[in-house]
mmCIF file of C-alpha atoms in Angstrom:
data_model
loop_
_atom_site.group_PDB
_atom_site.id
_atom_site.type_symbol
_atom_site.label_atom_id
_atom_site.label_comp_id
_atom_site.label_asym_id
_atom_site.label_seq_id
_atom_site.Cartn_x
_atom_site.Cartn_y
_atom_site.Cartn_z
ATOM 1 C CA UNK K 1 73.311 -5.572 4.694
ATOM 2 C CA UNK K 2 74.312 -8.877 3.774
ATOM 3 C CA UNK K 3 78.384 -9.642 3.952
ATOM 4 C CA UNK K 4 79.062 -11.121 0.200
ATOM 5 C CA UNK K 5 82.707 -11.420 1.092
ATOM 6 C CA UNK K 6 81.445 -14.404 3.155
ATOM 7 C CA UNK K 7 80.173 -15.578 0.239
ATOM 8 C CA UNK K 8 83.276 -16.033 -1.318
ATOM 9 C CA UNK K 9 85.555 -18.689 -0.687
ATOM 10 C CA UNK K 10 89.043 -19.335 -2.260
ATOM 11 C CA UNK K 11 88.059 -21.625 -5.425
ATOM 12 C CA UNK K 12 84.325 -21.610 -5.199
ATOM 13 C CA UNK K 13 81.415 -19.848 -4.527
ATOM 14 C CA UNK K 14 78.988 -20.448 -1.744
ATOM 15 C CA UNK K 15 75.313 -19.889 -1.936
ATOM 16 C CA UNK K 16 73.504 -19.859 1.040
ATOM 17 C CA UNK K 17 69.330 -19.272 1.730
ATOM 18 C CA UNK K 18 70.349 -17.377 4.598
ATOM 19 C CA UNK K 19 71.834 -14.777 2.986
ATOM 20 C CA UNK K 20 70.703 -12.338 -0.399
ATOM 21 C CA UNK K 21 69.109 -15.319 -2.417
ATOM 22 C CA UNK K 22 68.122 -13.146 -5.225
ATOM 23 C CA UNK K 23 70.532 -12.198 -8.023
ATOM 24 C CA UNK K 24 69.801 -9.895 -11.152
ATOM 25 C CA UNK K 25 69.852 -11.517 -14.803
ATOM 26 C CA UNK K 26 70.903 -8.537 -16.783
ATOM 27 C CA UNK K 27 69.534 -10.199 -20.687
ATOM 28 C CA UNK K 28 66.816 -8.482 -20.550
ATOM 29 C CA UNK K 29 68.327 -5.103 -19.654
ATOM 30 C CA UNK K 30 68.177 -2.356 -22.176
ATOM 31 C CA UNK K 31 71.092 -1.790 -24.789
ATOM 32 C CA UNK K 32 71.122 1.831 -23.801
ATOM 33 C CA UNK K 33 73.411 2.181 -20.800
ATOM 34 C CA UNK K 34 71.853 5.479 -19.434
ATOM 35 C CA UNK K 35 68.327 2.931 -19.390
ATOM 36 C CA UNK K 36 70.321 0.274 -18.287
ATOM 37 C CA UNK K 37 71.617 1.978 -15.480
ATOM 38 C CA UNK K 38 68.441 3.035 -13.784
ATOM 39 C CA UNK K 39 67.525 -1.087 -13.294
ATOM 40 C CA UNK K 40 71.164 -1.710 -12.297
ATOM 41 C CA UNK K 41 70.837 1.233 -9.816
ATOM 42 C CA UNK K 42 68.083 -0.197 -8.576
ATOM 43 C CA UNK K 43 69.344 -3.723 -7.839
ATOM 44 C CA UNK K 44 72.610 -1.852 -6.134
ATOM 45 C CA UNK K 45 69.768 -0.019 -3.552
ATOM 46 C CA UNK K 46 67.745 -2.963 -3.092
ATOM 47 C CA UNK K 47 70.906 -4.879 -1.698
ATOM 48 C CA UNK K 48 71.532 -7.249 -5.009
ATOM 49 C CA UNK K 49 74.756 -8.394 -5.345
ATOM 50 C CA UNK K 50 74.853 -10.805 -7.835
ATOM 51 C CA UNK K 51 74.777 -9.831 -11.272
ATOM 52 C CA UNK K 52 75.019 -12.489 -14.093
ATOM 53 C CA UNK K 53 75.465 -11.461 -17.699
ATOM 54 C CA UNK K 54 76.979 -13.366 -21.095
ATOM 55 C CA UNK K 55 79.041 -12.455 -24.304
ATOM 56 C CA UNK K 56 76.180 -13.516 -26.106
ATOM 57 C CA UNK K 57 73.903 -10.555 -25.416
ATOM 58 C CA UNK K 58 73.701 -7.744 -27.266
ATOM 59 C CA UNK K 59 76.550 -9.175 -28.975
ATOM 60 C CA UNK K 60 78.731 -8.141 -25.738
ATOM 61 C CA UNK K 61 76.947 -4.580 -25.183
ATOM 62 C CA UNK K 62 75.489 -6.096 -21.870
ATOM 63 C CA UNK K 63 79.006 -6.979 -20.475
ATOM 64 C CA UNK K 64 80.244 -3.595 -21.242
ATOM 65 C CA UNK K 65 77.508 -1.729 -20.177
ATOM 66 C CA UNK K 66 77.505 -4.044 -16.499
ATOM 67 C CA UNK K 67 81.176 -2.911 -16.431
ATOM 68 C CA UNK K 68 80.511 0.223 -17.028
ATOM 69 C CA UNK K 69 77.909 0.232 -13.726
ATOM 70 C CA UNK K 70 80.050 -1.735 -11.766
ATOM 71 C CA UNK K 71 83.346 0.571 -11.480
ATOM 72 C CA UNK K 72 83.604 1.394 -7.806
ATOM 73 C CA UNK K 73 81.446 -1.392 -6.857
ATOM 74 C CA UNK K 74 83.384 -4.744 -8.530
ATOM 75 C CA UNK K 75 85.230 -5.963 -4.933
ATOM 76 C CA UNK K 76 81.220 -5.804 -3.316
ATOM 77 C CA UNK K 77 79.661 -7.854 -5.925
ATOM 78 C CA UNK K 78 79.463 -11.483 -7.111
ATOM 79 C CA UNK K 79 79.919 -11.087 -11.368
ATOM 80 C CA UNK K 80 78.621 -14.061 -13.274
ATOM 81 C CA UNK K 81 79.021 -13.880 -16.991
ATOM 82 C CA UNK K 82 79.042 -17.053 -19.859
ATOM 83 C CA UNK K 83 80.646 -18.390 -22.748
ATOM 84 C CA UNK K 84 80.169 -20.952 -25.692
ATOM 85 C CA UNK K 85 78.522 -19.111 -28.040
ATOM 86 C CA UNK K 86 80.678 -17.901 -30.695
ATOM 87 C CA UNK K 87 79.381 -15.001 -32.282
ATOM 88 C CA UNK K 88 79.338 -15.611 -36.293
ATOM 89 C CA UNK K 89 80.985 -12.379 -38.522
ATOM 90 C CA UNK K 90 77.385 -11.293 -39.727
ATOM 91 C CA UNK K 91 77.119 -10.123 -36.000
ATOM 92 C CA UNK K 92 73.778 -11.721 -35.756
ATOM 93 C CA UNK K 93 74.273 -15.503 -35.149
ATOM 94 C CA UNK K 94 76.228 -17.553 -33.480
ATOM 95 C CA UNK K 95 77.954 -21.354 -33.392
ATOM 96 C CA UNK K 96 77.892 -23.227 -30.516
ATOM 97 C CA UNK K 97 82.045 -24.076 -29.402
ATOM 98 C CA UNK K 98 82.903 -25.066 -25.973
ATOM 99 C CA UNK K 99 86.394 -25.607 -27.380
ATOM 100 C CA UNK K 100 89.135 -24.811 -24.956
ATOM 101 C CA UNK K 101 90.971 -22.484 -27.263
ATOM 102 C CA UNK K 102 87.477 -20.832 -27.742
ATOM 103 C CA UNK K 103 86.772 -20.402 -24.247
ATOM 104 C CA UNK K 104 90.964 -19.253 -23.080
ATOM 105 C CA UNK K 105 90.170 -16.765 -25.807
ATOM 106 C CA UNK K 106 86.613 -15.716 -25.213
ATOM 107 C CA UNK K 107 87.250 -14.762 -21.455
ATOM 108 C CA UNK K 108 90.220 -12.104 -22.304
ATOM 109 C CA UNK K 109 87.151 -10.443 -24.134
ATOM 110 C CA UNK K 110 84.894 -10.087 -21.398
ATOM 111 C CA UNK K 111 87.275 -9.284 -18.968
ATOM 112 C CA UNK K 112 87.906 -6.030 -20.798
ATOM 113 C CA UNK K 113 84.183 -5.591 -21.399
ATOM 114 C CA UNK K 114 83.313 -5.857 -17.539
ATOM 115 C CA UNK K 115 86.625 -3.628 -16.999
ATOM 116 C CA UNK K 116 88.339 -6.355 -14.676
ATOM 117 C CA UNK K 117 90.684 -8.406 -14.198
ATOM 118 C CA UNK K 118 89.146 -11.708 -13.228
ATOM 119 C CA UNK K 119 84.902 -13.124 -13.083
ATOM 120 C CA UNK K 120 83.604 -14.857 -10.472
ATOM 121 C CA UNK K 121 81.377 -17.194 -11.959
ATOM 122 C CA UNK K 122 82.589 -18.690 -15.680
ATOM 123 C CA UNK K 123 79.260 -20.352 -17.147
ATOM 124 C CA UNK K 124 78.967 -22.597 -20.194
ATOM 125 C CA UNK K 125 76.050 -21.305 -21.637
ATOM 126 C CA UNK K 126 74.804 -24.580 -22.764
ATOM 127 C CA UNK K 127 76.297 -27.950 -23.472
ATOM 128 C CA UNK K 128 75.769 -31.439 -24.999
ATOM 129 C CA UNK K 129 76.488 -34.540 -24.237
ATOM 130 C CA UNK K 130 78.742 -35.151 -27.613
ATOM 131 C CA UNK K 131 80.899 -31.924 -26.343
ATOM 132 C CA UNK K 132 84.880 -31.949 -25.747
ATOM 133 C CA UNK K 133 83.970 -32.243 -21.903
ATOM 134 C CA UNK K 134 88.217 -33.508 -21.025
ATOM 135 C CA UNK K 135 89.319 -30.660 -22.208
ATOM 136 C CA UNK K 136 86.596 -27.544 -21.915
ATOM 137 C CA UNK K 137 86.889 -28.428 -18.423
ATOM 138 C CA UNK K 138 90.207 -28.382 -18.432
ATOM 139 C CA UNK K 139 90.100 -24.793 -19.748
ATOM 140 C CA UNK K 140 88.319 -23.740 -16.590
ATOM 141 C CA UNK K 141 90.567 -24.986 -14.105
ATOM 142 C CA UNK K 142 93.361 -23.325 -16.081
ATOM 143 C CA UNK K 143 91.430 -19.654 -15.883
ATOM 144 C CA UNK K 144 91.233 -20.249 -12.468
ATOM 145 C CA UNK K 145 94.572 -21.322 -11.865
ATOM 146 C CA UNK K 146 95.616 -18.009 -13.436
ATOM 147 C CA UNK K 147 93.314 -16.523 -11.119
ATOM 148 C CA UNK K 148 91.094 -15.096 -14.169
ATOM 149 C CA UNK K 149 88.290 -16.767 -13.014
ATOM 150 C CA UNK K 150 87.328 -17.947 -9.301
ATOM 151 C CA UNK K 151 84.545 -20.304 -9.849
ATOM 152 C CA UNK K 152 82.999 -22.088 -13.336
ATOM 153 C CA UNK K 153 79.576 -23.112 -13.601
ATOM 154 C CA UNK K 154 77.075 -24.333 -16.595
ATOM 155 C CA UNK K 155 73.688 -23.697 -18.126
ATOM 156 C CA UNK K 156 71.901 -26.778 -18.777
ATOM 157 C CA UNK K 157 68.622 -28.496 -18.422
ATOM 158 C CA UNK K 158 69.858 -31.776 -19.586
ATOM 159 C CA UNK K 159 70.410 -34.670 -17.351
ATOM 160 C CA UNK K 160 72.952 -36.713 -19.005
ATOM 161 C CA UNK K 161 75.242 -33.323 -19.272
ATOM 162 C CA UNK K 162 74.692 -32.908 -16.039
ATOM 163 C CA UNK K 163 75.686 -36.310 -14.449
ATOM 164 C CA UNK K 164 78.252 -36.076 -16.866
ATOM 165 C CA UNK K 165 79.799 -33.192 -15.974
ATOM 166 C CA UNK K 166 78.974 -33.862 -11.985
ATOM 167 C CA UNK K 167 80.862 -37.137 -12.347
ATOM 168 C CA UNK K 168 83.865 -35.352 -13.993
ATOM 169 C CA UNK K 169 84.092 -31.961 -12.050
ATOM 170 C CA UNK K 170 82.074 -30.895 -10.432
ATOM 171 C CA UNK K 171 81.172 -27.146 -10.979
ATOM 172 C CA UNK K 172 80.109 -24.467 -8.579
ATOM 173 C CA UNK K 173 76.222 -23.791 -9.838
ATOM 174 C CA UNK K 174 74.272 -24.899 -12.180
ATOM 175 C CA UNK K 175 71.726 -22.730 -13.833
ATOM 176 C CA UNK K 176 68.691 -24.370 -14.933
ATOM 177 C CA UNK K 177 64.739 -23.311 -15.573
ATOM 178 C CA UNK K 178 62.060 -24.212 -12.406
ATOM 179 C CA UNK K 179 58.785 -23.199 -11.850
ATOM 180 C CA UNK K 180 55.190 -24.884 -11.011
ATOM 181 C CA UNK K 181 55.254 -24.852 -14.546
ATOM 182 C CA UNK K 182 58.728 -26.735 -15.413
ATOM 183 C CA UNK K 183 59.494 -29.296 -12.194
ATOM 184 C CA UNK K 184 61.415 -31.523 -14.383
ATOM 185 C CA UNK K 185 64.735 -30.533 -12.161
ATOM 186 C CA UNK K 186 62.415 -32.241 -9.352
ATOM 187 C CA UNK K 187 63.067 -36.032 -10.710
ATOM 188 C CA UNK K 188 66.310 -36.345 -10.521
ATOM 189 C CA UNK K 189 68.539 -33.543 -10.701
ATOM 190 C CA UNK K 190 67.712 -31.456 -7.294
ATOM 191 C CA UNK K 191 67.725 -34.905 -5.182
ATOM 192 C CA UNK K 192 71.520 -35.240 -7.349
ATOM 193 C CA UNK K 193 72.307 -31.986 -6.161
ATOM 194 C CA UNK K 194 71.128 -31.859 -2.769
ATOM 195 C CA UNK K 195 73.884 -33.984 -1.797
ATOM 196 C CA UNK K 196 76.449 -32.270 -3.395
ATOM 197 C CA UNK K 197 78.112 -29.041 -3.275
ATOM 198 C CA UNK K 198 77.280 -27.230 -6.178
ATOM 199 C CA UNK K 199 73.735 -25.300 -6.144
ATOM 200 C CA UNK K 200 71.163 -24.446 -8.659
ATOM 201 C CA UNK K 201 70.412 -20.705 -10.149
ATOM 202 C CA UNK K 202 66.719 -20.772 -10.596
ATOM 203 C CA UNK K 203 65.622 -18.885 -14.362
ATOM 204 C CA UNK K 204 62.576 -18.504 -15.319
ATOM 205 C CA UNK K 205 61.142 -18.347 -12.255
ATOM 206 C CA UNK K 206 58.484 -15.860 -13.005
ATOM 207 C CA UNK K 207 56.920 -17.784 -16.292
ATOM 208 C CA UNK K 208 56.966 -15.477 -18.587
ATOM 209 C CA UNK K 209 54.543 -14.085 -16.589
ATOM 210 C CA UNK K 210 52.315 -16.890 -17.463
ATOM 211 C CA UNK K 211 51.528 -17.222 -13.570
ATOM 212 C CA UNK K 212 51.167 -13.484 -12.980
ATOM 213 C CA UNK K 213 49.151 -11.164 -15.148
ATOM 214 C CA UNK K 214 50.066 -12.391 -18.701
ATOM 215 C CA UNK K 215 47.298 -14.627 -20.634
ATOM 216 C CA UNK K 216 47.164 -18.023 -19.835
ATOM 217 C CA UNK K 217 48.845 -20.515 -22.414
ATOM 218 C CA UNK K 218 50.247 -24.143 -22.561
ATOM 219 C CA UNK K 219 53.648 -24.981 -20.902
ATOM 220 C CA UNK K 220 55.869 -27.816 -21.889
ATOM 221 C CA UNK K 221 53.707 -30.590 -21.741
ATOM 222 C CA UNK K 222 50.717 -28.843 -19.775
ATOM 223 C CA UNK K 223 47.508 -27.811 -21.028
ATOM 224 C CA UNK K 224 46.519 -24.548 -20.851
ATOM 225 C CA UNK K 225 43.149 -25.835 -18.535
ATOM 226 C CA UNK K 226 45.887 -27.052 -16.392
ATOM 227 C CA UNK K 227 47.894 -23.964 -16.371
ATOM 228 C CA UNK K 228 44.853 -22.023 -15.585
ATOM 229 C CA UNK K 229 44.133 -24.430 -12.541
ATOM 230 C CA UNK K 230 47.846 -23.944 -10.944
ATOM 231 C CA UNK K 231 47.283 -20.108 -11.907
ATOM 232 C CA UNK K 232 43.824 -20.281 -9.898
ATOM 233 C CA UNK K 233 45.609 -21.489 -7.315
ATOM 234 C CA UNK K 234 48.540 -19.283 -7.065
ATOM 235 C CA UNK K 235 46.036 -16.282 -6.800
ATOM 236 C CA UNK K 236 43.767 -17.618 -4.442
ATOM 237 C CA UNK K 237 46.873 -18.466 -1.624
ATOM 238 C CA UNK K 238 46.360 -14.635 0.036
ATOM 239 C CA UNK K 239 49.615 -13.357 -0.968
ATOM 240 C CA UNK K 240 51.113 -11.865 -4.353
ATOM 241 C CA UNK K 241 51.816 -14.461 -7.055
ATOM 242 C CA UNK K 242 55.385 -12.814 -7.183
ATOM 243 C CA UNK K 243 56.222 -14.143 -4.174
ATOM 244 C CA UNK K 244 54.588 -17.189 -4.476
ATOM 245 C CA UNK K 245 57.031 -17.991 -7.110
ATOM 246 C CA UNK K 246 59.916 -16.672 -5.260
ATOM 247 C CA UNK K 247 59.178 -19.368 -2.197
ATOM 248 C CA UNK K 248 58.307 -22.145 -4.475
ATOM 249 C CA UNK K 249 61.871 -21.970 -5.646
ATOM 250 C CA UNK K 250 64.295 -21.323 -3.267
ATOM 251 C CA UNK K 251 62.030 -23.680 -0.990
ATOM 252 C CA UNK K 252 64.355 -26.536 -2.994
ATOM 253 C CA UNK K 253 67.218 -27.307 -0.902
ATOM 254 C CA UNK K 254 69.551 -27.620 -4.325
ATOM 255 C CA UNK K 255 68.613 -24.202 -4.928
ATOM 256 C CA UNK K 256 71.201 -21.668 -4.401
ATOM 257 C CA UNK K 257 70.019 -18.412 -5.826
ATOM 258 C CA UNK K 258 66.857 -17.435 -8.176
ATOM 259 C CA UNK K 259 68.288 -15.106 -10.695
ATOM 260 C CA UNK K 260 65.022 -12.479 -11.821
ATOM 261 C CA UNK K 261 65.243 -10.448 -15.194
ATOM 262 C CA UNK K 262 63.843 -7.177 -15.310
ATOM 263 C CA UNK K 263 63.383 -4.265 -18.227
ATOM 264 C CA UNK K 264 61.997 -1.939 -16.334
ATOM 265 C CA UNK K 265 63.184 -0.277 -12.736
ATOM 266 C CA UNK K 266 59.325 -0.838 -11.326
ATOM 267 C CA UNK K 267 59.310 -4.714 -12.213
ATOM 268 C CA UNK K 268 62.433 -5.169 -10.553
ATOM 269 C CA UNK K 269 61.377 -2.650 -7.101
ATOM 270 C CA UNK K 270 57.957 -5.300 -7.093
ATOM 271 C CA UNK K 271 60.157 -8.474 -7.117
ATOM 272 C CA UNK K 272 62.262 -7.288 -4.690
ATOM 273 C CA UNK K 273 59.077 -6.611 -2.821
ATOM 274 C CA UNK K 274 57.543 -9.698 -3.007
ATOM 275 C CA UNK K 275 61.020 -11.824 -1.900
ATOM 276 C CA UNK K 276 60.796 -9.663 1.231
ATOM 277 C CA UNK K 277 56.297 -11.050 1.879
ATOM 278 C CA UNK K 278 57.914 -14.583 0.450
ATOM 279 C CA UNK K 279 59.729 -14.803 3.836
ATOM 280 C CA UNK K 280 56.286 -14.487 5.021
ATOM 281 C CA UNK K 281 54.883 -17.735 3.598
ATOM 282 C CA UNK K 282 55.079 -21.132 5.549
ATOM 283 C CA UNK K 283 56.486 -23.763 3.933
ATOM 284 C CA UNK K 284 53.745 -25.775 4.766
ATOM 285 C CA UNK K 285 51.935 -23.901 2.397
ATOM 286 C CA UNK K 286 54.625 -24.130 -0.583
ATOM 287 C CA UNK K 287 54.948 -28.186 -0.290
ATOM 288 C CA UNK K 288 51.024 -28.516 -0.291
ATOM 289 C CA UNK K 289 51.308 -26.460 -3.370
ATOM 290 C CA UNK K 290 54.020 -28.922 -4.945
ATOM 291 C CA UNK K 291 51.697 -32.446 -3.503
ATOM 292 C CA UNK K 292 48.691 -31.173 -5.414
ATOM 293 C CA UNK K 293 49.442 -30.913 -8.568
ATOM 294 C CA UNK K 294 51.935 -33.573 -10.531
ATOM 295 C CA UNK K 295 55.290 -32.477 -11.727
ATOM 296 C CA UNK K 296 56.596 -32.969 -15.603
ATOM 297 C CA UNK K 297 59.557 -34.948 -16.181
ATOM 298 C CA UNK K 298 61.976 -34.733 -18.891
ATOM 299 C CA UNK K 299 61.534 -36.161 -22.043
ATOM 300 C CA UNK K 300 64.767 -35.911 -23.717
ATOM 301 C CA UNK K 301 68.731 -35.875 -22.697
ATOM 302 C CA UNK K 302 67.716 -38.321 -20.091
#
């Protein structure tokens, strides 16, 4: 069993490939806790110890209902959770804020939710390059100065945020989308991060399925011909595509952790079966993968 207290340090948060490099996104867990519990359960036995989570779903419901699970278990676990999105009074919507009073405020919230008394990992869930950046990171540091909060982190795609933010403070992750089917992270940011500290949290890893047994469709700016041809591909290599996908991201030096969704217990049991056969593939194999076909690049927020 992996030692996660090594994976704490006293301001930050270290990722490292040779440890548990597969964390549980808990969106797409259902609202009902005793259904909820039965995925969570099975992260817990299949030695997950990273659980990320935001105020934004289920209008808080998934932060209370991770709480809930993690009682006995908070001082063996890495607890990620976000902020930014301000939920509107019609309980339905939302407003984008990254304004420090927002955020000092919005964390006292999910601190009760989870049922403790500081997080982890402190995300933005988003950004723009127009945002308050002086002072929402300045709201950070204070959380963890108060020791309500032991690492921040953001959710972006965006390059300009991202230097941005890099260039001002630098945060502990970064959680972006990467796949065969989204490599824009390849252009610049992963060769950014590489030389840096902070790592990437891989989302979207799986593809909507895309890559594994839903229908084919376009992807960003590929064709579904093209998507077909990568899928081909993936399911002609002699092991599971799961797995495939697994490799192909945490193959990336910048990458930290690959944070997998699940709704079901069973989906979650297979991809925790398929990152044990990804140990299995050779890299050789992964960075042929990556040569033959051509990556996309961003097209906006450059």
């Amino acid at each position: 069993m992996v030692d996660y207290n090594k994976l704490m340090e006293s301001d930050s948060i270290s990722f490292s490939l040779s440890n548990f490099p597969i964390g549980l996104g808990c969106m797409s867990l259902p609202e009902r806790f005793s259904e909820a519990e039965k995925i969570l359960e099975e992260a817990w036995l299949g030695g997950i110890r990273f659980f990320d989570t935001a105020d934004l779903y289920q209008a808080g419901r998934n932060e209370s209902n991770l709480g809930k699970f993690l009682q006995g278990r908070r001082d063996h676990v890495i607890l990620a959770t976000k902020v930014g999105n301000q939920m509107n009074p019609d309980g339905k919507s939302w407003t984008w804020n990254p304004s420090k009073s927002y955020i000092q405020e919005a964390v006292e919230k999910s601190l009760q939710r989870l049922k403790t008394d500081y997080i982890d990992l402190y995300q933005l869930h988003g950004g723009t390059i127009e945002d308050p950046w002086e002072t929402t990171l300045e709201a950070f540091e204070i959380l963890k100065n108060q020791g309500k909060i032991r690492a921040f982190g953001i959710s972006s795609i965006r390059p300009n945020v991202i230097r941005k933010v890099m260039g001002m403070n630098p945060p502990a992750t970064i959680m972006m989308q990467y796949s065969p089917l989204d490599r824009r992270p390849e252009e610049e940011i992963f060769p950014l991060l590489e030389k840096a500290q902070t790592r990437v949290l891989v989302r979207g890893g799986m593809t909507k399925g895309i890559l594994l047994d839903k229908p084919t469709a376009g992807f960003l700016d590929l064709t579904k011909e093209k998507v077909e041809e990568i899928k081909k591909e993936i399911h002609s290599s002699g092991f599971s595509p799961e797995a495939v996908l697994i490799s192909y991201s945490l193959n990336e030096k910048a990458v930290g952790m690959m944070v997998l969704g699940a709704s079901k217990p069973e989906q979650l049991k297979e991809n925790l079966k398929a990152f044990e056969e990804s140990k299995s593939i050779p890299e050789e194999y992964i960075l042929n993968l990556k040569q033959k076909f051509l990556p996309n690049k961003y097209q906006d927020h450059r």
